[in-house]
Coordinates of C-alpha atoms in Angstrom, one line a residue:
Chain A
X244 CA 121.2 113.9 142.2
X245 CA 117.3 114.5 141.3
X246 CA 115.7 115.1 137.8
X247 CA 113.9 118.3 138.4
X248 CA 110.7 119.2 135.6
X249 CA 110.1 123.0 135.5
X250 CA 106.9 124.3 133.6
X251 CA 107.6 121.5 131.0
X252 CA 104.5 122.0 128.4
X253 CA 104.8 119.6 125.7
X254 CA 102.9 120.3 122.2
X255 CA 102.5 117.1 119.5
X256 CA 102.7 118.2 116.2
X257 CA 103.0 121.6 116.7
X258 CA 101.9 123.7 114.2
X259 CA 99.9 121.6 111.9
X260 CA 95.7 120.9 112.1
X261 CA 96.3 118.1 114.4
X262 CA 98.5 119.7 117.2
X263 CA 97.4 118.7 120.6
X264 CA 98.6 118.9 124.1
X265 CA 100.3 116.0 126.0
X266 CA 102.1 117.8 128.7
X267 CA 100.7 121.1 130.5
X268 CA 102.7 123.1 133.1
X269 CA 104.1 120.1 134.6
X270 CA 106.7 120.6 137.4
X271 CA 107.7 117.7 139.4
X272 CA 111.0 116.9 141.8
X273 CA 112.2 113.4 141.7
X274 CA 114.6 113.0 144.3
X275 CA 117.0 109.9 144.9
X276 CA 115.5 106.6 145.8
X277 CA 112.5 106.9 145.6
X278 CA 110.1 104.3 144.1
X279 CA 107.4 106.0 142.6
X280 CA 104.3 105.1 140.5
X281 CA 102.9 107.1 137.5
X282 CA 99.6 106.2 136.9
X283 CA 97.1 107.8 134.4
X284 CA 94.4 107.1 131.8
X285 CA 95.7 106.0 128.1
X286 CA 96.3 109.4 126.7
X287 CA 96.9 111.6 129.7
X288 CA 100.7 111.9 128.8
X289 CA 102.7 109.3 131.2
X290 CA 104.6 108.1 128.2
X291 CA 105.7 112.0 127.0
X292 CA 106.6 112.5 130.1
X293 CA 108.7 109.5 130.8
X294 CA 110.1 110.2 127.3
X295 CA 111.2 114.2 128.6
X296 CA 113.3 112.6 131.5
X297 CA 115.7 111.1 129.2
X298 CA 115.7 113.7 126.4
X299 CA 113.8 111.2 124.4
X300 CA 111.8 114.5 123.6
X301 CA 112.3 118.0 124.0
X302 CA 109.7 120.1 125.5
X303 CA 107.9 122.6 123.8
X304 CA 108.4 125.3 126.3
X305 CA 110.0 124.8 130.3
X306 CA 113.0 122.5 131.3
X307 CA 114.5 119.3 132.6
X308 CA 117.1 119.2 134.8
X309 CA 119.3 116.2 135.6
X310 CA 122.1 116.6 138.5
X311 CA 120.9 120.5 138.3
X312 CA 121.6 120.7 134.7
X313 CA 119.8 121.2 131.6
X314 CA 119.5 118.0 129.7
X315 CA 118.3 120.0 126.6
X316 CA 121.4 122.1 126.7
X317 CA 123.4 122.0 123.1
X318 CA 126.5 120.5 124.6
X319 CA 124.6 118.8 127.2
X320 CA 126.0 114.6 126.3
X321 CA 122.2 113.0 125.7
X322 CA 124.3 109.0 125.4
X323 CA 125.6 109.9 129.3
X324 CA 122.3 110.9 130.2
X325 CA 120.4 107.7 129.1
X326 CA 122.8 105.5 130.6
X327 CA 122.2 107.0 133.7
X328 CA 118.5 107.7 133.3
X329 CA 117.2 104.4 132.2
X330 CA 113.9 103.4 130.3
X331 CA 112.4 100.2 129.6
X332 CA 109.7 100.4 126.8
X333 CA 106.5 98.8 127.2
X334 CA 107.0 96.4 124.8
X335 CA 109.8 94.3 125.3
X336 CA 109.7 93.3 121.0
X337 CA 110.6 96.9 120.3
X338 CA 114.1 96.6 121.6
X339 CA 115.3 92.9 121.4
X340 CA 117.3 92.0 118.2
X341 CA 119.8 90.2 118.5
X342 CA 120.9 86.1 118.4
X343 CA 120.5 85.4 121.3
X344 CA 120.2 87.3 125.4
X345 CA 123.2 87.7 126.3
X346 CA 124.4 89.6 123.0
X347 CA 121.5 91.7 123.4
X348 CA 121.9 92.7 127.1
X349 CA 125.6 93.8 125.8
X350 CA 124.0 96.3 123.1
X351 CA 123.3 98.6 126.0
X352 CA 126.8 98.9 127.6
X353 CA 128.9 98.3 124.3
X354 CA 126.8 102.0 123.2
X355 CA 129.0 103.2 125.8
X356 CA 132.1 102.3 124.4
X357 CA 133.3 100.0 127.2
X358 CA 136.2 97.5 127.1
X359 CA 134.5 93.7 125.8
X360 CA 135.2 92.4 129.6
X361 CA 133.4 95.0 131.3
X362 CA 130.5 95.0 128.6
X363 CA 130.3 91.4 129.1
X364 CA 130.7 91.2 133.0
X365 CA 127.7 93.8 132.7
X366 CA 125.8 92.1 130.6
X367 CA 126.5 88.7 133.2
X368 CA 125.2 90.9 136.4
X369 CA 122.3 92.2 134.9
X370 CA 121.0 89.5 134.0
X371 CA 121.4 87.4 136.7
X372 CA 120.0 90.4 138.9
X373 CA 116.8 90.1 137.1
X374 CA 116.9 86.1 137.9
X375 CA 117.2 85.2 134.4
X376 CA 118.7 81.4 134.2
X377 CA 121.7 80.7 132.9
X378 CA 120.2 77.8 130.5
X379 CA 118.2 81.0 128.4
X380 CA 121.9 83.2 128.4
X381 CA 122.0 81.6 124.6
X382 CA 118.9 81.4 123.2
X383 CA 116.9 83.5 121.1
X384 CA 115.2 86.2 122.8
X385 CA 112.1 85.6 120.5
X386 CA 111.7 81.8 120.9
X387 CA 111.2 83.2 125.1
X388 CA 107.6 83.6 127.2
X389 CA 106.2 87.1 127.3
X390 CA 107.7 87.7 131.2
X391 CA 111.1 86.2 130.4
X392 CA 111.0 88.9 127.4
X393 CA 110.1 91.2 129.3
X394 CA 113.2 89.9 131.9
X395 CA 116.1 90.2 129.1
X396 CA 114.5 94.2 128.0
X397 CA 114.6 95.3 131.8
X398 CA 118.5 93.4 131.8
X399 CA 118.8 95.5 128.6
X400 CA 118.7 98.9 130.5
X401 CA 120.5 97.3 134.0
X402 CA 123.4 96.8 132.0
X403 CA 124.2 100.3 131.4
X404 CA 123.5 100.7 135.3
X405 CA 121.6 103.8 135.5
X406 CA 120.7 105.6 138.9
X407 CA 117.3 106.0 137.5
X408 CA 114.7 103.0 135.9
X409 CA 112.0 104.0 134.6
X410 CA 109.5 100.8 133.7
X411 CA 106.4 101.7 131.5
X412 CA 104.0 99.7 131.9
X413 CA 106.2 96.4 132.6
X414 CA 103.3 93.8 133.6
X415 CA 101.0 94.6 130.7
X416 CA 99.8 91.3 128.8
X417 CA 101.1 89.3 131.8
X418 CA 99.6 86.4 133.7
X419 CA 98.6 87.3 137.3
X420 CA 102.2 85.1 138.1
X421 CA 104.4 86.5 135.7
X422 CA 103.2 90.5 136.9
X423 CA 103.7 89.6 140.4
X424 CA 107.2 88.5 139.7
X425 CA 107.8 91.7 137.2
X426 CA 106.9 93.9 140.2
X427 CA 108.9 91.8 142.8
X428 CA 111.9 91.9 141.0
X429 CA 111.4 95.3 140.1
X430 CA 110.9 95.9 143.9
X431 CA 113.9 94.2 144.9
X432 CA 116.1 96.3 142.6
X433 CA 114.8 99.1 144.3
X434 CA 116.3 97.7 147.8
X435 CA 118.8 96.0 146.9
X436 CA 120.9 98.9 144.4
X437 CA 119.2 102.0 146.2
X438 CA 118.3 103.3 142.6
X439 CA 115.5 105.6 142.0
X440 CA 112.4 103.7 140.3
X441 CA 109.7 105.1 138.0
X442 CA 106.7 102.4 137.4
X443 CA 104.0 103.7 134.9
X444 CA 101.0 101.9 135.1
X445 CA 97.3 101.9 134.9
X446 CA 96.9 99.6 137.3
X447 CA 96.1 100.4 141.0
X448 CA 96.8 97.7 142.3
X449 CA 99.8 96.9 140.4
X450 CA 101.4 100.2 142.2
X451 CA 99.5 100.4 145.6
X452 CA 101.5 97.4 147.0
X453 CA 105.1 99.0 146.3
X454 CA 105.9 102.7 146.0
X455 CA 106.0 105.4 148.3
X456 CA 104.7 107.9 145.9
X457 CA 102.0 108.3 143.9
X458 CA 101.9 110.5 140.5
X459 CA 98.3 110.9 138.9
X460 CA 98.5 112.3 135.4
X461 CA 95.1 113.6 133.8
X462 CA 94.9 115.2 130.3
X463 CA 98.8 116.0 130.3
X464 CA 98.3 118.1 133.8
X465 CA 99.7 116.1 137.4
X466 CA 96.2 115.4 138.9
X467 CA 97.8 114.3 142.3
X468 CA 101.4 113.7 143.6
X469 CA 101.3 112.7 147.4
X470 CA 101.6 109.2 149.2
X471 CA 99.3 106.4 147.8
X472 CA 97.6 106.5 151.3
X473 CA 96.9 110.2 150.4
X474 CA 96.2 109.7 147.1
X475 CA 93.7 106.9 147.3
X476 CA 91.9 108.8 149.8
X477 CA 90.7 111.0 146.7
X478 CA 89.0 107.9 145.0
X479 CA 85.9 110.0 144.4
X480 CA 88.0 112.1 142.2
X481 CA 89.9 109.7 140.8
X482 CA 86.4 107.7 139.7
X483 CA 86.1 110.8 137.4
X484 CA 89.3 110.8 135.8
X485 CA 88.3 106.9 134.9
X486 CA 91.0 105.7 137.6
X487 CA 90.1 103.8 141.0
X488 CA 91.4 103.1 143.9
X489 CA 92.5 99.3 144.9
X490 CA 89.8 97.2 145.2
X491 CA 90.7 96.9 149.0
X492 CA 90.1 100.3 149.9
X493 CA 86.4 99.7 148.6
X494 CA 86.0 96.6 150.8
X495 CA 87.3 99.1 153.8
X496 CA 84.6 101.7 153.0
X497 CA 81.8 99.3 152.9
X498 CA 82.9 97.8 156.2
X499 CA 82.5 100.7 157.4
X500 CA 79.5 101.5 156.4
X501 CA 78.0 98.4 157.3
X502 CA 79.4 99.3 161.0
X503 CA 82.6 97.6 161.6
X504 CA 85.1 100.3 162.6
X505 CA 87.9 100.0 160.4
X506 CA 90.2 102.5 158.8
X507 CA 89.3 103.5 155.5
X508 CA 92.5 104.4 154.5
X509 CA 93.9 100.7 153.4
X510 CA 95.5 100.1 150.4
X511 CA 97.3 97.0 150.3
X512 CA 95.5 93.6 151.0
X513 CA 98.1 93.2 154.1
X514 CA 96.8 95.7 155.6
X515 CA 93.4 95.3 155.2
X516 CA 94.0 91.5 156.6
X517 CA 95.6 93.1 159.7
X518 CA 92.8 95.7 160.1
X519 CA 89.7 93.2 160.0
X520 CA 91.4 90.8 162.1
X521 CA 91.7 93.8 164.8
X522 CA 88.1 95.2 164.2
X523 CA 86.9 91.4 164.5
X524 CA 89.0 91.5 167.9
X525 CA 91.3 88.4 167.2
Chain B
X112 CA 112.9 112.8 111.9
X113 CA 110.6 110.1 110.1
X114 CA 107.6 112.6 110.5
X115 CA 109.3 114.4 107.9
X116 CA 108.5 111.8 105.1
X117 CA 104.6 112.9 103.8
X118 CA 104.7 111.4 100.9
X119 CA 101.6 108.8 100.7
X120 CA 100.6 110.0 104.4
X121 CA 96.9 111.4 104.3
X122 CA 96.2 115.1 105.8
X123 CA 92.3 115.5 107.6
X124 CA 90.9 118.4 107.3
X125 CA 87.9 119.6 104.7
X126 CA 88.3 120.8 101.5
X127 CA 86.8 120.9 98.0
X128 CA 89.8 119.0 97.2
X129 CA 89.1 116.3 99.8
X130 CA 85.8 116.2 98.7
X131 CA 86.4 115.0 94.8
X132 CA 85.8 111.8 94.1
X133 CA 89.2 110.1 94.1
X134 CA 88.8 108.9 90.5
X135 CA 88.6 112.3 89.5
X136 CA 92.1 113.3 91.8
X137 CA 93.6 110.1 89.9
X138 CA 92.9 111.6 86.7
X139 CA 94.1 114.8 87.6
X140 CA 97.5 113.9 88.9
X141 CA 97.8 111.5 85.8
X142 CA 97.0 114.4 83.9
X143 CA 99.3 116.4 85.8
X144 CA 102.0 114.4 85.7
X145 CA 101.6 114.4 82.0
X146 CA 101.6 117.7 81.0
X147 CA 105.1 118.3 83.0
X148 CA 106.3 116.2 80.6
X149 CA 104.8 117.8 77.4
X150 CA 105.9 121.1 78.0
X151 CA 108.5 122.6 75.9
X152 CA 108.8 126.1 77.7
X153 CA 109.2 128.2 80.9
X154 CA 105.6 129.7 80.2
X155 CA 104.2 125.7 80.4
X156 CA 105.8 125.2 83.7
X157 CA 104.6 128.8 84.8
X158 CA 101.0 127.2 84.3
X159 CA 101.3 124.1 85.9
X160 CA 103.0 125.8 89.2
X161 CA 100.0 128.2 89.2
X162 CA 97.4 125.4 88.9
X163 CA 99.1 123.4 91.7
X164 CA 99.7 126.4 93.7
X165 CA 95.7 126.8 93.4
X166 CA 94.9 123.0 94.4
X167 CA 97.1 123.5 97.9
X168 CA 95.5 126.9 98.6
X169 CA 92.3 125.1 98.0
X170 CA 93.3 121.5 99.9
X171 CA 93.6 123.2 102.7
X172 CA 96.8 121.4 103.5
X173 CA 99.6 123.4 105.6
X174 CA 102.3 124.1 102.7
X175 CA 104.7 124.0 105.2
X176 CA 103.6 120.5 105.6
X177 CA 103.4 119.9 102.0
X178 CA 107.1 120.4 101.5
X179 CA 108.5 118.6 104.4
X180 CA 107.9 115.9 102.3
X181 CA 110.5 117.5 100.2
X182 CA 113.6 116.7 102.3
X183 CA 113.3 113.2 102.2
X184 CA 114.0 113.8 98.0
X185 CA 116.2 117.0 98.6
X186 CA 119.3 114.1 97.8
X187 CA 117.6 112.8 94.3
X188 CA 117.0 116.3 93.2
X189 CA 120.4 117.6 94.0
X190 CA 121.9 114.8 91.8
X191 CA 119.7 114.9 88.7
X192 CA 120.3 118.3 89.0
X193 CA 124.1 118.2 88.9
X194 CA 124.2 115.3 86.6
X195 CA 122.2 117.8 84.0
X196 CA 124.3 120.6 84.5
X197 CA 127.4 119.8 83.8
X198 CA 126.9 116.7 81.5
X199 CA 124.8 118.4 78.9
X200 CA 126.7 119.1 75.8
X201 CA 126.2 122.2 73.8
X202 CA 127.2 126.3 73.6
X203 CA 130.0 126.7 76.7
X204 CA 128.7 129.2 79.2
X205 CA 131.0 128.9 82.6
X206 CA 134.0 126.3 81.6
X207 CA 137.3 125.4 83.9
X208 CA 139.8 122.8 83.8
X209 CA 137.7 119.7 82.3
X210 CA 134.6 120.6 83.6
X211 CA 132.1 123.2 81.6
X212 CA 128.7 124.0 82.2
X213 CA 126.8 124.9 79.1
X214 CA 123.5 127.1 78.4
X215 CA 121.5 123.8 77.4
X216 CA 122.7 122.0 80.5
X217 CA 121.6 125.1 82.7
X218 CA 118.6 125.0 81.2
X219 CA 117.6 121.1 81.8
X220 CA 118.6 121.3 85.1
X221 CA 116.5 124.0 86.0
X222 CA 113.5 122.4 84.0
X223 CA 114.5 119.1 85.2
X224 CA 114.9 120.6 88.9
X225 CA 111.4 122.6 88.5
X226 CA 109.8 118.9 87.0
X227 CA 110.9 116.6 89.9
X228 CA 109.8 119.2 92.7
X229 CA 106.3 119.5 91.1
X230 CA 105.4 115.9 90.2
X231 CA 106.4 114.8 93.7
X232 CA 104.0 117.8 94.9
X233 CA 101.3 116.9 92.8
X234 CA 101.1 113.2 93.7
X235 CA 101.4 114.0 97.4
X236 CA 98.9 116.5 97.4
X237 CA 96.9 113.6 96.2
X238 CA 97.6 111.1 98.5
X239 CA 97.0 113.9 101.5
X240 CA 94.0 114.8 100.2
X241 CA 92.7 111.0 99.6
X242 CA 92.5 108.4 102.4
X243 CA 94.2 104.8 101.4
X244 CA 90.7 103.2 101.0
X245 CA 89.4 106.0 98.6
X246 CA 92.3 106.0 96.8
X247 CA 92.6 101.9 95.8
X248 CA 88.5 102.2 95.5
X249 CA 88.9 105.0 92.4
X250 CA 92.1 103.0 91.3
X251 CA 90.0 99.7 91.2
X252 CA 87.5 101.4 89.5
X253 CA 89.8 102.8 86.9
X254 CA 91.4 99.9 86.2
X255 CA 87.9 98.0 86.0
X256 CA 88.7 97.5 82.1
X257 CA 91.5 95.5 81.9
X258 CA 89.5 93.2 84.1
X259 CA 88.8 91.5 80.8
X260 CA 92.3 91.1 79.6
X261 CA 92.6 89.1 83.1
X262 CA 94.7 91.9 85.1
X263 CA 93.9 90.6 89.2
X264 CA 92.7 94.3 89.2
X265 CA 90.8 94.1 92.6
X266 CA 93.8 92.2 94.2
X267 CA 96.4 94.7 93.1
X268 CA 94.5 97.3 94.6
X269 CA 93.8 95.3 97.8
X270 CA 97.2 95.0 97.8
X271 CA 97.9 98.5 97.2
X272 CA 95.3 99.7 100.2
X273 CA 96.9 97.5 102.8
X274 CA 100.6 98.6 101.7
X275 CA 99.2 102.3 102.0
X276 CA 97.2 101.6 105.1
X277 CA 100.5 100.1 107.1
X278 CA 102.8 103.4 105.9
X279 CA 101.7 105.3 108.9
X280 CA 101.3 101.9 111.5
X281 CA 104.9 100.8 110.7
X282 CA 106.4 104.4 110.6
X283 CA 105.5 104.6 113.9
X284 CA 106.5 101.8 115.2
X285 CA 110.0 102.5 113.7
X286 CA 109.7 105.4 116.0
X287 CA 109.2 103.5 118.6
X288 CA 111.8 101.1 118.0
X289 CA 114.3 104.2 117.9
X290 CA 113.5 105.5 120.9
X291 CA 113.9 102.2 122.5
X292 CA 117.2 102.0 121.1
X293 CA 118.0 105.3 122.0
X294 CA 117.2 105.3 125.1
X295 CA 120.3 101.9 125.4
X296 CA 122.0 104.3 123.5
X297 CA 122.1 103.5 120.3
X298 CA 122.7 106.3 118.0
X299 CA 121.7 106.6 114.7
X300 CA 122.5 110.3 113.7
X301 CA 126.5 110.4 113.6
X302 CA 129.3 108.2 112.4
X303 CA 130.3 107.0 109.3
X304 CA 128.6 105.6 106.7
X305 CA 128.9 102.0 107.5
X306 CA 128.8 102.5 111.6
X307 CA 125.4 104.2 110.5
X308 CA 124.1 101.1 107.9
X309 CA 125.3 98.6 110.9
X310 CA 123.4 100.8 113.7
X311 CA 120.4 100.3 111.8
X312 CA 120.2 96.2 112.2
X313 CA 119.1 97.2 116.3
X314 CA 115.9 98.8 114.6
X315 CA 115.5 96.6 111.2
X316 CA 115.4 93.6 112.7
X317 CA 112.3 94.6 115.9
X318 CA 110.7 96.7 112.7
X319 CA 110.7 93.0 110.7
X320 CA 109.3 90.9 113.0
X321 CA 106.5 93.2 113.6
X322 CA 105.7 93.5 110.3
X323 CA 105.4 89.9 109.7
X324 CA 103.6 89.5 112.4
X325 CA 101.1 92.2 111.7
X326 CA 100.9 90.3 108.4
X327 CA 100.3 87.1 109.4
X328 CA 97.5 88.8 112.0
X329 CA 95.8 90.5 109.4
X330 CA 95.4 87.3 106.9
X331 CA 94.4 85.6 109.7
X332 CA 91.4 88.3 110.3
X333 CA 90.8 88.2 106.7
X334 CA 90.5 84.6 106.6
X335 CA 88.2 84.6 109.7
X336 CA 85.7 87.0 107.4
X337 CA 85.5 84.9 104.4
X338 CA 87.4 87.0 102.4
X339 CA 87.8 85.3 99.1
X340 CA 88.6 88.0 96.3
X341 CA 86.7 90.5 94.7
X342 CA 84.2 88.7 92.5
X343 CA 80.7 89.9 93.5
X344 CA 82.0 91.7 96.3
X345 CA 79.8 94.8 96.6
X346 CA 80.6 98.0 99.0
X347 CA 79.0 99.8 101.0
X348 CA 80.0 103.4 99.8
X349 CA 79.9 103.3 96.1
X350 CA 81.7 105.8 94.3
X351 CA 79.1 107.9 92.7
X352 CA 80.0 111.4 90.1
X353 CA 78.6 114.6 91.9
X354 CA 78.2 117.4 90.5
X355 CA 81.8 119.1 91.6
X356 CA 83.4 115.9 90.3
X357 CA 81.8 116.6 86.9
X358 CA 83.4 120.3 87.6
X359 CA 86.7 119.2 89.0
X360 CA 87.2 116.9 85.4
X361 CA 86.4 119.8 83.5
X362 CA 89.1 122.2 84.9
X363 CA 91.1 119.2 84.4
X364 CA 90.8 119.5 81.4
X365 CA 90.8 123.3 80.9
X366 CA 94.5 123.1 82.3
X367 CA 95.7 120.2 80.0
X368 CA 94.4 122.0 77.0
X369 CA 96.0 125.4 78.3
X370 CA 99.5 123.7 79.2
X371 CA 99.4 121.8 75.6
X372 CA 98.6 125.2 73.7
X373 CA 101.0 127.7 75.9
X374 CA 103.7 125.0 76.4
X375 CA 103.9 123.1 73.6
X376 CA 102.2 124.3 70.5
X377 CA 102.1 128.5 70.7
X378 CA 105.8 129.1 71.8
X379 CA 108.4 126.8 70.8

């Protein structure tokens, strides 16, 4: 159970004055599980490549493989695939339509032809897994705040409970309260259901605090792919490709060279708390 | 699948044909357009194919690109087509059970067929070789005259450049509405008929907010600008004749002349 990318190049607009490259040799493993965070500059091709794991878009050249088979295959089913490979869109007004929630949560499973019950007992658990209150179920999904929108699109792909979610950029145009509880509940879903989680994000912070893997993506090439610890150790680099490390493992560095002995290798603020309390001997 | 539609979509790249003043590409098409239907013979529509074959060569524009555009119509075409051939009354050339297909319908259809395909070229080539803004600024000007019989001619072609200008913002936003949908599984390739009209409320209705939206957002800016109409507005490129443009108009008019006397008057 992994989605496996093997020398997946991906060409836009092929063969016309305008074709560039979004994707360039990129082989990655995504095993079961695992929360991982896809971070990259606008333009460096996190969305194509999101967009490859579900068949969204075919590669120019290489392959995907899903459950060790080939998702571009002719008579490979692309409907089974994307209810069990799961993408939320970065904005939430692309995919809402309907009346009200709780019709459009059931768009997702109805697509895969289940009985009314089921569709609606799915429709019932996702949304409540997302913490979603029962007084909204009813109302318009466009009369909701930007986070509660962005609640009912996330329920939108839970529905069709898929063993892979992949969020793109989920806490963009949010306050600082309504991202902490995006990435929260995302993080709960991650222990709670044991799927596998994708975040895409330009935000270091956003990512430091909750996956266990780090993918960099720079001008359609994977830049890094390693632990965040490992990955933020890099900043220097990273500083060039116009990303940065969380603002905490700054502070660490300058501690340091201003003579306290810390580690330098912090990157959530938890840690850093615990490691100046210790260097400050309390 | 909606990259497919070029028509009214602009191509960059540099060519003479880019370069014309967009008055003069107006007039042309006009002209264009014209002479397809002031042909008589097979030796007019030889000429026009050769003079548009020319313009693409010289645009610059992919053909392949060109005739993309042609799928979108490929439904139209096959219908006017049909409709011509067998409807057309005259000398019976293939005839069975009720249905007969006669030398004059063959003929219109094929004429007919060779008409459609080229007019749809011709304007598309000029909307690929014209940006939006270019194109409403020579329409504006060209239109200047019936300013006095009190035609809102600056605020149809403001309309017209911020129709044109959302084409390409909207398409893809469609697109991205599709693969949203998609990717819940929505599936708008197979079924019939009306399971395909009803799965396209999931991308109608996103597609209609945003448009509205995008509307109200661009009065808005407007509005914060002053904009009040066109009188006295002044611009900062002016359209100005070079000497090409005076060149272009005069091929222009080399072609009508040569489609009216080979088309039309010469061979009947």
């Amino acid at each position: 159970m992994s989605i496996i990318l093997n020398h997946v190049n991906y060409i836009y607009d092929e063969d016309t004055a305008m074709a560039s490259a979004a994707l360039v040799d990129v082989s990655l493993k995504i095993p079961d599980g695992q929360f991982i965070g896809l971070i990259g500059h606008t333009g460096s091709g996190k969305s194509t490549l999101i967009q490859h794991m579900n068949g969204l878009v075919k590669p120019s050249s290489g392959q995907v493989f899903f459950n060790n088979e080939d998702i571009n295959d002719k008579d490979y089913d692309k409907k089974k695939l994307r209810a069990k490979v799961g993408l939320v869109f970065q904005y939430p007004e692309h995919q809402l339509f309907e009346s009200d929630c709780f019709k459009d949560v059931c768009f997702g499973p109805r697509n895969l032809g289940l009985p009314q019950k089921e569709v609606e007992l799915r429709a019932y658990e996702a949304l409540k897994q997302v913490g979603f209150d029962d007084d909204y179920f009813y109302q318009s999904p466009f009369d909701l705040s930007g986070g509660q929108k962005r609640r009912v699109a996330i329920a939108g792909v839970l529905a069709m409970k898929p063993q892979v979610l992949i969020l793109d950029e989920p806490t963009a145009g949010l306050d600082p309260k309504g991202r902490e509880d995006i990435l929260n509940l995302i993080s709960d879903l991650h222990k709670t259901m044991g799927i596998t989680i994708i975040l895409v994000s330009h935000s270091m912070e956003d990512v430091a605090d909750y996956v266990e893997r780090i993918i960099v993506m720079n001008k359609g090439r994977v830049a890094f792919d390693a632990e965040p610890r490992e990955v933020f150790s890099h900043y220097k680099e990273l500083e060039e490709i116009g990303l940065a490390a969380p603002q905490v493992t700054y502070c660490m560095q300058e501690l340091k060279a201003a003579g306290f002995d810390v580690r330098t290798d912090i990157t959530t603020l938890e840690e850093a708390k615990n490691e100046i309390l210790k260097a400050l001997g309390k | 699948m909606l990259r497919d539609i070029t028509l009214g979509q602009y191509y960059r790249t540099e060519s003479v044909i880019h370069a014309l003043d967009p008055r003069v590409k107006i007039v042309g098409t006009f002209s264009f357009i014209i002479s397809l239907f002031l042909v008589k013979n097979f030796i007019g529509y030889v000429i026009a194919g050769l003079f548009l074959v020319i313009c693409i060569k010289l645009s610059n524009v992919p053909p392949k690109f060109i005739f993309r555009g042609m799928k979108a119509i490929f439904f139209l075409l096959m219908i006017t087509m049909v409709f011509n051939l067998f409807l057309t009354p005259g000398e019976p050339l293939v005839s069975f059970w009720k249905i007969q297909i006669t030398g004059e319908g063959l003929k219109l259809a094929i004429m007919m067929g060779v008409r459609l395909v080229f007019l749809i070229t011709g304007s598309s080539l000029m909307t690929l070789t014209t940006t939006p803004n270019n194109l409403t600024d020579g329409l504006e000007d060209l239109l200047k005259p019936l300013k006095k019989v009190r035609v809102p001619v600056h605020e149809i072609s403001m309309m017209m450049s911020i129709a044109l200008r959302f084409i390409p913002i909207l398409m893809e936003e469609t697109d991205k509405i599709m693969k949203a949908q998609m990717a819940r599984g929505a599936d708008f390739e197979s079924g019939s008929i009306m399971n395909r009209a009803k799965s396209l409320v999931p991308l109608l209705v996103p597609l209609f907010i945003s448009a509205f939206r995008r509307a109200n957002d661009l009065a808005m800016a407007m509005e914060a600008r002053c904009y009040r109409g066109g009188e006295g507005r002044t611009k900062m490129k002016p359209l100005v004749y070079k000497r090409m443009d005076v060149y272009g108009l005069a091929i222009i008019f080399g072609y009508v002349v040569c489609c009216l006397v080979f088309g039309r008057i010469l061979f009947r």
